[in-house]
mmCIF file of C-alpha atoms in Angstrom:
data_model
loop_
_atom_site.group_PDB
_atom_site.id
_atom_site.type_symbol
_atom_site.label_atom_id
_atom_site.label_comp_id
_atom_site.label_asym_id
_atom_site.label_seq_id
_atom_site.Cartn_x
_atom_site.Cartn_y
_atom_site.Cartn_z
ATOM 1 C CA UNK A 26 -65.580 -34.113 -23.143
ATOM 2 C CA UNK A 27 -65.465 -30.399 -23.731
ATOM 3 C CA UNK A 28 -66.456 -28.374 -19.794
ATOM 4 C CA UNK A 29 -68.868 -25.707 -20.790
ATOM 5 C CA UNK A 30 -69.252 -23.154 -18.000
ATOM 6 C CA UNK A 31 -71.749 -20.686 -18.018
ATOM 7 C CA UNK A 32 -72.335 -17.249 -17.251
ATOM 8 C CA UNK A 33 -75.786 -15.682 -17.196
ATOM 9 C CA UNK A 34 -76.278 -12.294 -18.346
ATOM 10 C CA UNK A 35 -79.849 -11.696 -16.252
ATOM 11 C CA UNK A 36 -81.452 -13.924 -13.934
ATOM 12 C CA UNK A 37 -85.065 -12.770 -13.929
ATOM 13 C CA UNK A 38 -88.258 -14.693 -14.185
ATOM 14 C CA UNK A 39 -87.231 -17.147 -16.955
ATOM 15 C CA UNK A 40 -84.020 -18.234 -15.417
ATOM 16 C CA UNK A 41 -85.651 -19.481 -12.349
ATOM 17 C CA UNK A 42 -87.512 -22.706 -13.516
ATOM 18 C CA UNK A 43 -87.723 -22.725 -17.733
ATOM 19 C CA UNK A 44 -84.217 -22.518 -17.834
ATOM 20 C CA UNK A 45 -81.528 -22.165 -15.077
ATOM 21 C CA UNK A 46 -81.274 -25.286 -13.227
ATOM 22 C CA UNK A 47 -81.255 -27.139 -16.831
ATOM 23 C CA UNK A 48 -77.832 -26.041 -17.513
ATOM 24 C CA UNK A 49 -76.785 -27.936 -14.583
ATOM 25 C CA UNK A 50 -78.557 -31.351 -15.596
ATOM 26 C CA UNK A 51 -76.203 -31.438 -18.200
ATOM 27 C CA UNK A 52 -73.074 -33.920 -18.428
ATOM 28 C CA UNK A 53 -70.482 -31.335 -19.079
ATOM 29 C CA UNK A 54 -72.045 -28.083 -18.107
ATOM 30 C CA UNK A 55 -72.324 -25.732 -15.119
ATOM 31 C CA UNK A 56 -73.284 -22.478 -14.011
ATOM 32 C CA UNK A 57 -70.225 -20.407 -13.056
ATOM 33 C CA UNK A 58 -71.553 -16.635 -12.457
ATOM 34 C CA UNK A 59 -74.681 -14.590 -12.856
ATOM 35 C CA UNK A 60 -75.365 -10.900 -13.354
ATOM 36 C CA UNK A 61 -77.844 -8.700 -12.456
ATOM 37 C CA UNK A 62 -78.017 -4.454 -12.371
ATOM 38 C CA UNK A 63 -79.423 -5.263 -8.975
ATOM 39 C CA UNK A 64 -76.973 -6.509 -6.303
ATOM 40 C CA UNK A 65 -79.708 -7.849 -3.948
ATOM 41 C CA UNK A 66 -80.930 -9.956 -7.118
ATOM 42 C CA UNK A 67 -77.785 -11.343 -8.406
ATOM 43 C CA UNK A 68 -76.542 -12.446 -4.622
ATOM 44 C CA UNK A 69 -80.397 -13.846 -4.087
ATOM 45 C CA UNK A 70 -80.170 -16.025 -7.155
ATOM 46 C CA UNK A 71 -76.516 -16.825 -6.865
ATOM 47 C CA UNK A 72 -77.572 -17.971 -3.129
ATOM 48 C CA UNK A 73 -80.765 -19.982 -3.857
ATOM 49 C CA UNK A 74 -79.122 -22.079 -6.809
ATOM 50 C CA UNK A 75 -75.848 -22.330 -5.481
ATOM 51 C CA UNK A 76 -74.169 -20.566 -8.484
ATOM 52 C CA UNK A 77 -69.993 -19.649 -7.220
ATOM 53 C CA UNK A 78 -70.215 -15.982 -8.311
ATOM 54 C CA UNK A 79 -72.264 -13.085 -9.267
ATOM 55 C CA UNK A 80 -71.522 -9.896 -11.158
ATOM 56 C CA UNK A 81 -73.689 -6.530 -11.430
ATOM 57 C CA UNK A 82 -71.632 -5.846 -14.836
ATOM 58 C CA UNK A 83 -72.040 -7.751 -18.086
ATOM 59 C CA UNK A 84 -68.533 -7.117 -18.803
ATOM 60 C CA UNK A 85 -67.121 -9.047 -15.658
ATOM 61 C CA UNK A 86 -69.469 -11.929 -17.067
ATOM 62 C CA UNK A 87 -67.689 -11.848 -20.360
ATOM 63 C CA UNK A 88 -63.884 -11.476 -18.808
ATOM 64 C CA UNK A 89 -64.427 -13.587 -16.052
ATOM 65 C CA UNK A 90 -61.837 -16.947 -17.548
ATOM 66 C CA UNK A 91 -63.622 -19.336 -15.992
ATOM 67 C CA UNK A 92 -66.699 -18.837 -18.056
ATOM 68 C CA UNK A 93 -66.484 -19.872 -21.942
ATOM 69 C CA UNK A 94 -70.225 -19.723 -22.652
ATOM 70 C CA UNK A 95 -72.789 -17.238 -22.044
ATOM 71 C CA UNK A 96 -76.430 -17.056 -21.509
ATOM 72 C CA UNK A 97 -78.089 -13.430 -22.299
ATOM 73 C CA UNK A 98 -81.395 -13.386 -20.564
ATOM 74 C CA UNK A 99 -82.438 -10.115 -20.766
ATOM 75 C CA UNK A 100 -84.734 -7.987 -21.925
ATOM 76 C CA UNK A 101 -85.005 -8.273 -26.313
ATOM 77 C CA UNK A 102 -83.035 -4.583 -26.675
ATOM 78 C CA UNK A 103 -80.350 -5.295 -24.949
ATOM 79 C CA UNK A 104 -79.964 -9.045 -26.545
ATOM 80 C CA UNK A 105 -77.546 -7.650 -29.431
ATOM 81 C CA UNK A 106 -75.310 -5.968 -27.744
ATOM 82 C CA UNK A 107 -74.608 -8.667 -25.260
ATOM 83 C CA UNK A 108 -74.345 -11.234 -27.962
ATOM 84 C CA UNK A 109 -72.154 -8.868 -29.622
ATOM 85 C CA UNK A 110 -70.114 -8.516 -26.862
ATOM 86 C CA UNK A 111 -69.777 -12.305 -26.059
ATOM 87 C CA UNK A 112 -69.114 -12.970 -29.287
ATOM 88 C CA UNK A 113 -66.419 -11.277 -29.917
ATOM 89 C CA UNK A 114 -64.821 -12.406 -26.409
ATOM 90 C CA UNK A 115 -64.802 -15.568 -28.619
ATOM 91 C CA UNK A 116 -67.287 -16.962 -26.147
ATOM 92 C CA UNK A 117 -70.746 -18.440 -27.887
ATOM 93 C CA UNK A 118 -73.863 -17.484 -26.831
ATOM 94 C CA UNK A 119 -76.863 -18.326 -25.950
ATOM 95 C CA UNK A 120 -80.056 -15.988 -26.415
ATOM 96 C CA UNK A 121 -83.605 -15.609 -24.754
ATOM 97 C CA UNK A 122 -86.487 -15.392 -27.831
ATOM 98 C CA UNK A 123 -86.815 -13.153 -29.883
ATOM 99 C CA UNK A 124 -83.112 -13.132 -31.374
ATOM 100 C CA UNK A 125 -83.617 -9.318 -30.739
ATOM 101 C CA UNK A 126 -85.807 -6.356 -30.683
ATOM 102 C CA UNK A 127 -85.627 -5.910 -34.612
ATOM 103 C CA UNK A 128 -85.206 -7.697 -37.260
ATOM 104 C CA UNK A 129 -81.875 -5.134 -38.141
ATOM 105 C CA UNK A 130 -80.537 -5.791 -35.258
ATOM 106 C CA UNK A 131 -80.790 -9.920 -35.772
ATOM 107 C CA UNK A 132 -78.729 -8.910 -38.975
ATOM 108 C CA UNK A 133 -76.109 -7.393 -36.661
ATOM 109 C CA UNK A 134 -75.846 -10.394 -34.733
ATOM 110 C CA UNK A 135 -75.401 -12.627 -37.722
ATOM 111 C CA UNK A 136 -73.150 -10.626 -38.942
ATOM 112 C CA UNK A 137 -70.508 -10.558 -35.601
ATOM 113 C CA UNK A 138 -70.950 -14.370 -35.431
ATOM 114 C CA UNK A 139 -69.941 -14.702 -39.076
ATOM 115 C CA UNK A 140 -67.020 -12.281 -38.881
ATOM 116 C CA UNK A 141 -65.959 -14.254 -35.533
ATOM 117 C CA UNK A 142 -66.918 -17.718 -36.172
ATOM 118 C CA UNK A 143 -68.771 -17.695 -32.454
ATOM 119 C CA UNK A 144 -71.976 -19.720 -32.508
ATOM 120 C CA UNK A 145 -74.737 -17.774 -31.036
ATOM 121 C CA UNK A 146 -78.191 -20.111 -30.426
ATOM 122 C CA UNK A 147 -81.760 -18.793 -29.396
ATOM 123 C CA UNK A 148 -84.108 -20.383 -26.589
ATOM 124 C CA UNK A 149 -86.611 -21.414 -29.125
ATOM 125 C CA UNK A 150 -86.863 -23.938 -26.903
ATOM 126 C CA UNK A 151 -90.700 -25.124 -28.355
ATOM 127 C CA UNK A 152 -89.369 -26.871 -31.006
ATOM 128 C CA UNK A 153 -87.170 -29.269 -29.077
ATOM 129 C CA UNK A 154 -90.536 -30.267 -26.466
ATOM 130 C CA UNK A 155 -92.025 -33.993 -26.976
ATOM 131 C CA UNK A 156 -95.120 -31.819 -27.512
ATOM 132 C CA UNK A 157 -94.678 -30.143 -30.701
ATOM 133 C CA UNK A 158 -91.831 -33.053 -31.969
ATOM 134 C CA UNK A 159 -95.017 -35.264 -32.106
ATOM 135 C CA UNK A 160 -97.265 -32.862 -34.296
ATOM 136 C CA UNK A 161 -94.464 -32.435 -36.573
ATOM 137 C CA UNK A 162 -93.790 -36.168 -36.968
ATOM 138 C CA UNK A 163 -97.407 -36.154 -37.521
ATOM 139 C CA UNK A 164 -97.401 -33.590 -40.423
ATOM 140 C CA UNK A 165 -94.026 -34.539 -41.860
ATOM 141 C CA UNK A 166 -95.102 -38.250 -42.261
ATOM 142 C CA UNK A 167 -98.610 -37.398 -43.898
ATOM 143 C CA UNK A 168 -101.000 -38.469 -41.564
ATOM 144 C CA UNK A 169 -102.993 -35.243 -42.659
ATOM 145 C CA UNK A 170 -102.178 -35.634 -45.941
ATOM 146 C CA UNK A 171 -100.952 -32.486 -48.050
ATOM 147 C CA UNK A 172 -101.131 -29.556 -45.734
ATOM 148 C CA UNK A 173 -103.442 -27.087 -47.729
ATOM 149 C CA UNK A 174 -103.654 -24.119 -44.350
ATOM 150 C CA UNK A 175 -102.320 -23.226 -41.360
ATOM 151 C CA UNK A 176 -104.402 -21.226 -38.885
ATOM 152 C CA UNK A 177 -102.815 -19.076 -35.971
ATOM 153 C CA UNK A 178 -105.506 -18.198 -33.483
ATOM 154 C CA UNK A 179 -104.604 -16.668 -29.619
ATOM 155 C CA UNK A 180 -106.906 -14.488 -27.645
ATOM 156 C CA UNK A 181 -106.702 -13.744 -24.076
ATOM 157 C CA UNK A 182 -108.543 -11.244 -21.329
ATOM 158 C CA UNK A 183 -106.666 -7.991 -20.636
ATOM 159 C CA UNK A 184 -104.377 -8.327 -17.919
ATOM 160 C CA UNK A 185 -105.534 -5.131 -14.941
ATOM 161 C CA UNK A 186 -103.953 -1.936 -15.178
ATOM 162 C CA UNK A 187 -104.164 0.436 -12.441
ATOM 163 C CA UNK A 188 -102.994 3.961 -12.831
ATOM 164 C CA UNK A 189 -99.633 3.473 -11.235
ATOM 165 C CA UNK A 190 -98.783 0.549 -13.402
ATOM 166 C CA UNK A 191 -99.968 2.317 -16.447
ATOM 167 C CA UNK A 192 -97.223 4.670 -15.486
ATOM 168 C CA UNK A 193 -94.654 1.922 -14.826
ATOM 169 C CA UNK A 194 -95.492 -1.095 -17.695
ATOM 170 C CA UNK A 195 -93.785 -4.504 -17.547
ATOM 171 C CA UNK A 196 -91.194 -4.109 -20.512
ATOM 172 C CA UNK A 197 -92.999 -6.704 -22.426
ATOM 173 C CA UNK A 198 -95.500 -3.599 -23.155
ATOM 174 C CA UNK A 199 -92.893 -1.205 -24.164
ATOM 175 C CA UNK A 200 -91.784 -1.454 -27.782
ATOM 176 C CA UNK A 201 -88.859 0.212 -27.648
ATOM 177 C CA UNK A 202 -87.162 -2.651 -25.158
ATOM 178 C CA UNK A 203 -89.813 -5.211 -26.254
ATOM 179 C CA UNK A 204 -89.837 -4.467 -30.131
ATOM 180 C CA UNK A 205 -93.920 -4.380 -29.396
ATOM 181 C CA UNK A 206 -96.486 -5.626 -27.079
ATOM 182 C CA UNK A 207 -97.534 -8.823 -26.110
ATOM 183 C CA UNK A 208 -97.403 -9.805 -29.686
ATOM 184 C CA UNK A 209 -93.545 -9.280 -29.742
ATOM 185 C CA UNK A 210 -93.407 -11.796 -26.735
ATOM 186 C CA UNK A 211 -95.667 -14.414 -27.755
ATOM 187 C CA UNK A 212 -96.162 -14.948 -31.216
ATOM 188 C CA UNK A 213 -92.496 -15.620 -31.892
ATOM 189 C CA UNK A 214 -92.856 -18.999 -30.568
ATOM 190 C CA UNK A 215 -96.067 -19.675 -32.833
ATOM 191 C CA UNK A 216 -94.118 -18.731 -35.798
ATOM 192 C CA UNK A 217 -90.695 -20.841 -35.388
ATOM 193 C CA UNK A 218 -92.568 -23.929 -34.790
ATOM 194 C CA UNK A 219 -94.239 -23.273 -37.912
ATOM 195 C CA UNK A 220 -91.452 -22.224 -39.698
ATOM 196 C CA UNK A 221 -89.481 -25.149 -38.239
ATOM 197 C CA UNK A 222 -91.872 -27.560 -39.621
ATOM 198 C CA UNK A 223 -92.612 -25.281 -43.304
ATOM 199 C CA UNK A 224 -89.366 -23.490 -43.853
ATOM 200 C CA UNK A 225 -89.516 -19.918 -43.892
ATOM 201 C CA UNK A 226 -91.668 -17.407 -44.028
ATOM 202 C CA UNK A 227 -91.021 -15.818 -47.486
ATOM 203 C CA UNK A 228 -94.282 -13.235 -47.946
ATOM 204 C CA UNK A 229 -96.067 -11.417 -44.819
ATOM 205 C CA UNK A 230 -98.535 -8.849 -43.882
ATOM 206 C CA UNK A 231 -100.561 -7.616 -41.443
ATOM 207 C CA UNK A 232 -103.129 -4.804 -39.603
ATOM 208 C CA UNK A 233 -102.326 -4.241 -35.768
ATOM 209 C CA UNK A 234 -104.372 -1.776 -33.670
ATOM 210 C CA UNK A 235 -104.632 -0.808 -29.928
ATOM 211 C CA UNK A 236 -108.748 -1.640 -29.024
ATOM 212 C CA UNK A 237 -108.042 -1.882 -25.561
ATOM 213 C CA UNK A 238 -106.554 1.717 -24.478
ATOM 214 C CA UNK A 239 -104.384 -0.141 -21.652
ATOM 215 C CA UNK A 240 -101.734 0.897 -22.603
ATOM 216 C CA UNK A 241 -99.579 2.333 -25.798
ATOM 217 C CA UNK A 242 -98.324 -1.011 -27.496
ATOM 218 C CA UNK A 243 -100.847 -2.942 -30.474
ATOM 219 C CA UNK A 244 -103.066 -5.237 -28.228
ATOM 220 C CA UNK A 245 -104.810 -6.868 -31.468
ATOM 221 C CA UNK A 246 -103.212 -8.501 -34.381
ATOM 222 C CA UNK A 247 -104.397 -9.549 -37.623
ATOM 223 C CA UNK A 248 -101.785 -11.258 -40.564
ATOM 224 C CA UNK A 249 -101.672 -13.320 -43.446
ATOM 225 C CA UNK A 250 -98.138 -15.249 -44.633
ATOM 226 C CA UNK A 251 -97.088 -17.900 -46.854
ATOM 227 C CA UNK A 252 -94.247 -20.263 -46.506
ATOM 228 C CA UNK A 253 -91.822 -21.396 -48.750
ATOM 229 C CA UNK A 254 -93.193 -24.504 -50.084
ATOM 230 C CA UNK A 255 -96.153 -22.547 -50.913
ATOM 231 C CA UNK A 256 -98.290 -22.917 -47.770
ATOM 232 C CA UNK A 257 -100.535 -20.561 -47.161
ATOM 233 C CA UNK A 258 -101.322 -19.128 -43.869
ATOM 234 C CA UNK A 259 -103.193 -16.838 -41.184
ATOM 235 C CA UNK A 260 -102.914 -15.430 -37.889
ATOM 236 C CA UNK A 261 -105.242 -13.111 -35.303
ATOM 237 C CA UNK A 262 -103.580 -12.106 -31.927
ATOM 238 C CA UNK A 263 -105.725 -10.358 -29.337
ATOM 239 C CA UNK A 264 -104.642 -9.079 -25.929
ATOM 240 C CA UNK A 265 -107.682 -7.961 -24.618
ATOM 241 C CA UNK A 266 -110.466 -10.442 -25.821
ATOM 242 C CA UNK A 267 -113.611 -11.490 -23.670
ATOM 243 C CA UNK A 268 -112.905 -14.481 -21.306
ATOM 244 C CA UNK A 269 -115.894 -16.551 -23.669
ATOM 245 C CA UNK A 270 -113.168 -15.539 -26.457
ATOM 246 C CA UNK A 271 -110.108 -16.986 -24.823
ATOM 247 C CA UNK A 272 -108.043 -19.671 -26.960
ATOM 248 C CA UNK A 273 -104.736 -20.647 -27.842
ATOM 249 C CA UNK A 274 -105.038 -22.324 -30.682
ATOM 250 C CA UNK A 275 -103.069 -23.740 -34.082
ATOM 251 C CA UNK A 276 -104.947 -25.611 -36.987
ATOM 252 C CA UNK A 277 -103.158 -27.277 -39.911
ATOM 253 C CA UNK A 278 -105.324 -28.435 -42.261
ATOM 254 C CA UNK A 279 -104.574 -31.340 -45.485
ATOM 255 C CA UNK A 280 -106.371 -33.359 -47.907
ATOM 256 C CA UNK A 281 -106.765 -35.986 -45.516
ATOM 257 C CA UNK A 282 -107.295 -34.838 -42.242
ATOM 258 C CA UNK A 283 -106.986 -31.616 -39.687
ATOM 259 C CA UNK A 284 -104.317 -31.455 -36.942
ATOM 260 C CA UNK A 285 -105.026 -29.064 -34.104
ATOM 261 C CA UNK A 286 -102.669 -28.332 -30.825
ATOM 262 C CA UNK A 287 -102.034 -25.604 -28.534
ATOM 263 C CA UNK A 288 -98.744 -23.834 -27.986
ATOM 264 C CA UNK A 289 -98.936 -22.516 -24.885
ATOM 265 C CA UNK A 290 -101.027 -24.285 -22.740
ATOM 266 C CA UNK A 291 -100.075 -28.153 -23.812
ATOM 267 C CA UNK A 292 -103.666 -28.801 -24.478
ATOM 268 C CA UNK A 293 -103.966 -32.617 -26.002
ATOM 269 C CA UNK A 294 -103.318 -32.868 -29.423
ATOM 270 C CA UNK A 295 -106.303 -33.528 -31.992
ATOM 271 C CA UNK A 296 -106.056 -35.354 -35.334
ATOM 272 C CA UNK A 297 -109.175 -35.786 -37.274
ATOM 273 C CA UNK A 298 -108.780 -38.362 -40.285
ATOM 274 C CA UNK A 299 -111.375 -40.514 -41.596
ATOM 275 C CA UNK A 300 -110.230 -43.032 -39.438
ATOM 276 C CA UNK A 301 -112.020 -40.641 -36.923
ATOM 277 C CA UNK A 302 -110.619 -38.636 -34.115
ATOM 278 C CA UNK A 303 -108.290 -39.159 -31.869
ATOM 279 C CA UNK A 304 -106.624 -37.336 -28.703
ATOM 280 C CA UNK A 305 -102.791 -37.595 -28.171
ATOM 281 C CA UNK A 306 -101.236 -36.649 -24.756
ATOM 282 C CA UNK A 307 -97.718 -35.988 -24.415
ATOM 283 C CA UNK A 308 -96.011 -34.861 -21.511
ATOM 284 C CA UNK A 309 -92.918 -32.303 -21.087
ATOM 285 C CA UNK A 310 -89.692 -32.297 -18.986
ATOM 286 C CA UNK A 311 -90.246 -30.149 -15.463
ATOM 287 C CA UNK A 312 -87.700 -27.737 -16.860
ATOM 288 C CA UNK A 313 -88.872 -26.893 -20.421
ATOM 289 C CA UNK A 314 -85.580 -25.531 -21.864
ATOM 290 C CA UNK A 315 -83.598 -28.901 -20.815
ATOM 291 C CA UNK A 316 -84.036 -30.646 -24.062
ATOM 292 C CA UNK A 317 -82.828 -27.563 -26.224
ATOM 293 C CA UNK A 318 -79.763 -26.373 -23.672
ATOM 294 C CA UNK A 319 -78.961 -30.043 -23.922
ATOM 295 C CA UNK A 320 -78.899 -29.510 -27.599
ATOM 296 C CA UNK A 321 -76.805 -26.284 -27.395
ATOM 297 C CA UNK A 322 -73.942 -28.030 -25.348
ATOM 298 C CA UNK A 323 -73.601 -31.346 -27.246
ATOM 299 C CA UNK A 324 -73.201 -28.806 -29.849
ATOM 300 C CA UNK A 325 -70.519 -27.132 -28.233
ATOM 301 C CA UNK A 326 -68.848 -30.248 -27.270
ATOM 302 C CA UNK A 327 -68.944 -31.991 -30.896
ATOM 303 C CA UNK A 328 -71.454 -34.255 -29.977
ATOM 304 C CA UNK A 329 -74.881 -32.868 -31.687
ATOM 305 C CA UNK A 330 -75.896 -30.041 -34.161
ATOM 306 C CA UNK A 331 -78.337 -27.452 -32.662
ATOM 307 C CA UNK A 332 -80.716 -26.124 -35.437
ATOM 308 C CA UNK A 333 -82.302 -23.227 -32.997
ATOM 309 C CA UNK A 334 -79.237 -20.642 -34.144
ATOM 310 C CA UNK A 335 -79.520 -17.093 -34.299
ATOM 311 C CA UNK A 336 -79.495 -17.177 -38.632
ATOM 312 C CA UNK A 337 -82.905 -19.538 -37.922
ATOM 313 C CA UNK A 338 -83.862 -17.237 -36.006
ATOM 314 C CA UNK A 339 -83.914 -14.091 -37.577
ATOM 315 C CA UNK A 340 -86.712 -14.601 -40.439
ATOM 316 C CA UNK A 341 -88.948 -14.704 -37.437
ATOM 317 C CA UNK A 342 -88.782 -10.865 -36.459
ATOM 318 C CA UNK A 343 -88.958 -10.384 -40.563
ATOM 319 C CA UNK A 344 -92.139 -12.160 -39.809
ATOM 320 C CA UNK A 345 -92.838 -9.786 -36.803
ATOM 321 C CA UNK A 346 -91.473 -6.888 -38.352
ATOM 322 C CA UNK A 347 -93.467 -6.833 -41.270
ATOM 323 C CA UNK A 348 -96.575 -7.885 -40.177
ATOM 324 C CA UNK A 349 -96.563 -4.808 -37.245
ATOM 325 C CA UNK A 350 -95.230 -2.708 -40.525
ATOM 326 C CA UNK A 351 -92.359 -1.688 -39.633
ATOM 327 C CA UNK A 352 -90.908 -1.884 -43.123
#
């Protein structure tokens, strides 16, 4: 069996519980190095999960010949040019969601990977939860019938600004590391679960607006798509709803019944059919990116195909990209 080794490009927030110690659960995988801008972080984290080394430079991460695999878990603007860089070091890589800040700059990726033959995957890790494999077993076998709509609906309170932190925003809010606001963030898992149950997104618009005044970045979000196999669909996004407002929601709806689920808070599943309605619990692993990182390496090792690659990933900042306007 093939020895992946791993080197983490970023060990922020994301790396702590979703995803780092998963690479470790693996058969066959470890993590070698980590790197951070900030020495105090990259010794910290190196320390705490007993990882050998740690860098403060991507490049080390990429020369270092121990590694042959590397995680990029950065910021979105910064994704491509890691990848890039990885890539052709003729070391695959894997990416934090989105692919990248752009949908242009997910064509650059593709591209590099082609041109090399690397494999670069993305943590759409969503897909690969018990959660959402059991609402699309329940959709792809037709428990609901023909699937007629699909309704995206999110709202959530404003998170406090104060004037210092208006003046220094998490880079989530900051579109040109970010791509956009919250929207950027969030609604890319929404839309690769549904396009990972539909196929792709093939026509998309949208209206997005700042009601909030927090801060520069849309806070509300209003599109309409349709999916290949002629689904038709909707979405509203707001950042700065009333708390009586607050849901995270996803309805598909078929000629024989309605299938509702949330994506980011697990909520119990609910399938209405004439049979009546029923509630459908499923639980997820402790670290939620273990079942797709399992995925990526029994790729890497010959043993499994991973389906979350950077080419599926791209038509979701089309998706994102069109519906904020940006072309």
């Amino acid at each position: 069996m093939k020895q992946i080794n791993w080197g983490f490009i970023g060990c922020g927030e994301v790396t702590e519980k979703k995803s780092g110690p998963a690479f470790n659960e693996v058969e066959g995988s470890r993590v070698i190095a980590v790197m951070s801008r900030t020495e105090k972080r990259a010794r910290s984290y190196a320390e705490r999960h007993h990882v050998p080394k740690w860098y403060t430079d991507a490049q080390e991460i990429i020369n270092d010949p121990d590694i042959n695999a590397v995680y990029v878990a950065t910021p979105p603007s910064s994704h491509a040019t890691y990848a890039i860089m990885a890539m052709h070091a003729g070391k695959p890589v894997y990416v934090e969601k989105p692919l990248a800040s752009s949908y242009d700059e997910c064509a650059r990726i593709n591209r590099v990977s082609e041109l090399t033959g690397v494999p670069c995957y993305v943590a759409y890790y969503r897909r690969y939860l018990p959660y959402f494999q059991r609402v699309k077993k329940i959709i792809t076998d037709g428990v609901i019938g023909k699937v007629t709509n699909v309704q995206i609906r999110f709202s959530v309170p404003p998170r406090e600004f104060d004037d210092a932190s208006r003046k220094n925003l998490p880079w989530r809010l900051q579109p040109e590391i970010a791509g956009g606001g919250y929207f950027y963030d969030l609604a890319p898992h929404q839309l690769d679960l549904m396009q990972d149950i539909f196929g792709v997104i093939t026509e998309a618009s949208g209206i997005s607006t700042n009601r909030g005044g927090f801060y520069a970045a849309e806070d509300s979000v209003s599109a309409c798509f349709q999916f290949e196999n002629g689904v038709p669909g909707s979405g509203s996004w707001c950042f700065v709803g009333h708390h009586s407002a607050e849901e995270d929601c996803i309805e598909v709806v078929g000629t024989e019944g309605m299938l509702s689920f949330s994506v980011f808070n697990y909520d119990p599943i609910l399938l209405v059919t004439s049979e009546g309605t029923r509630s459908i619990t499923v639980p997820n692993p402790p670290y939620v990116q273990l079942p797709i990182i399992r995925s990526v390496i029994r790729d890497l090792q010959g043993l499994d195909i991973c389906t979350a690659t950077s080419v599926s990933a791209t038509p979701v900042n089309w998706v994102l990209d069109r519906i904020l306007g940006k072309f």
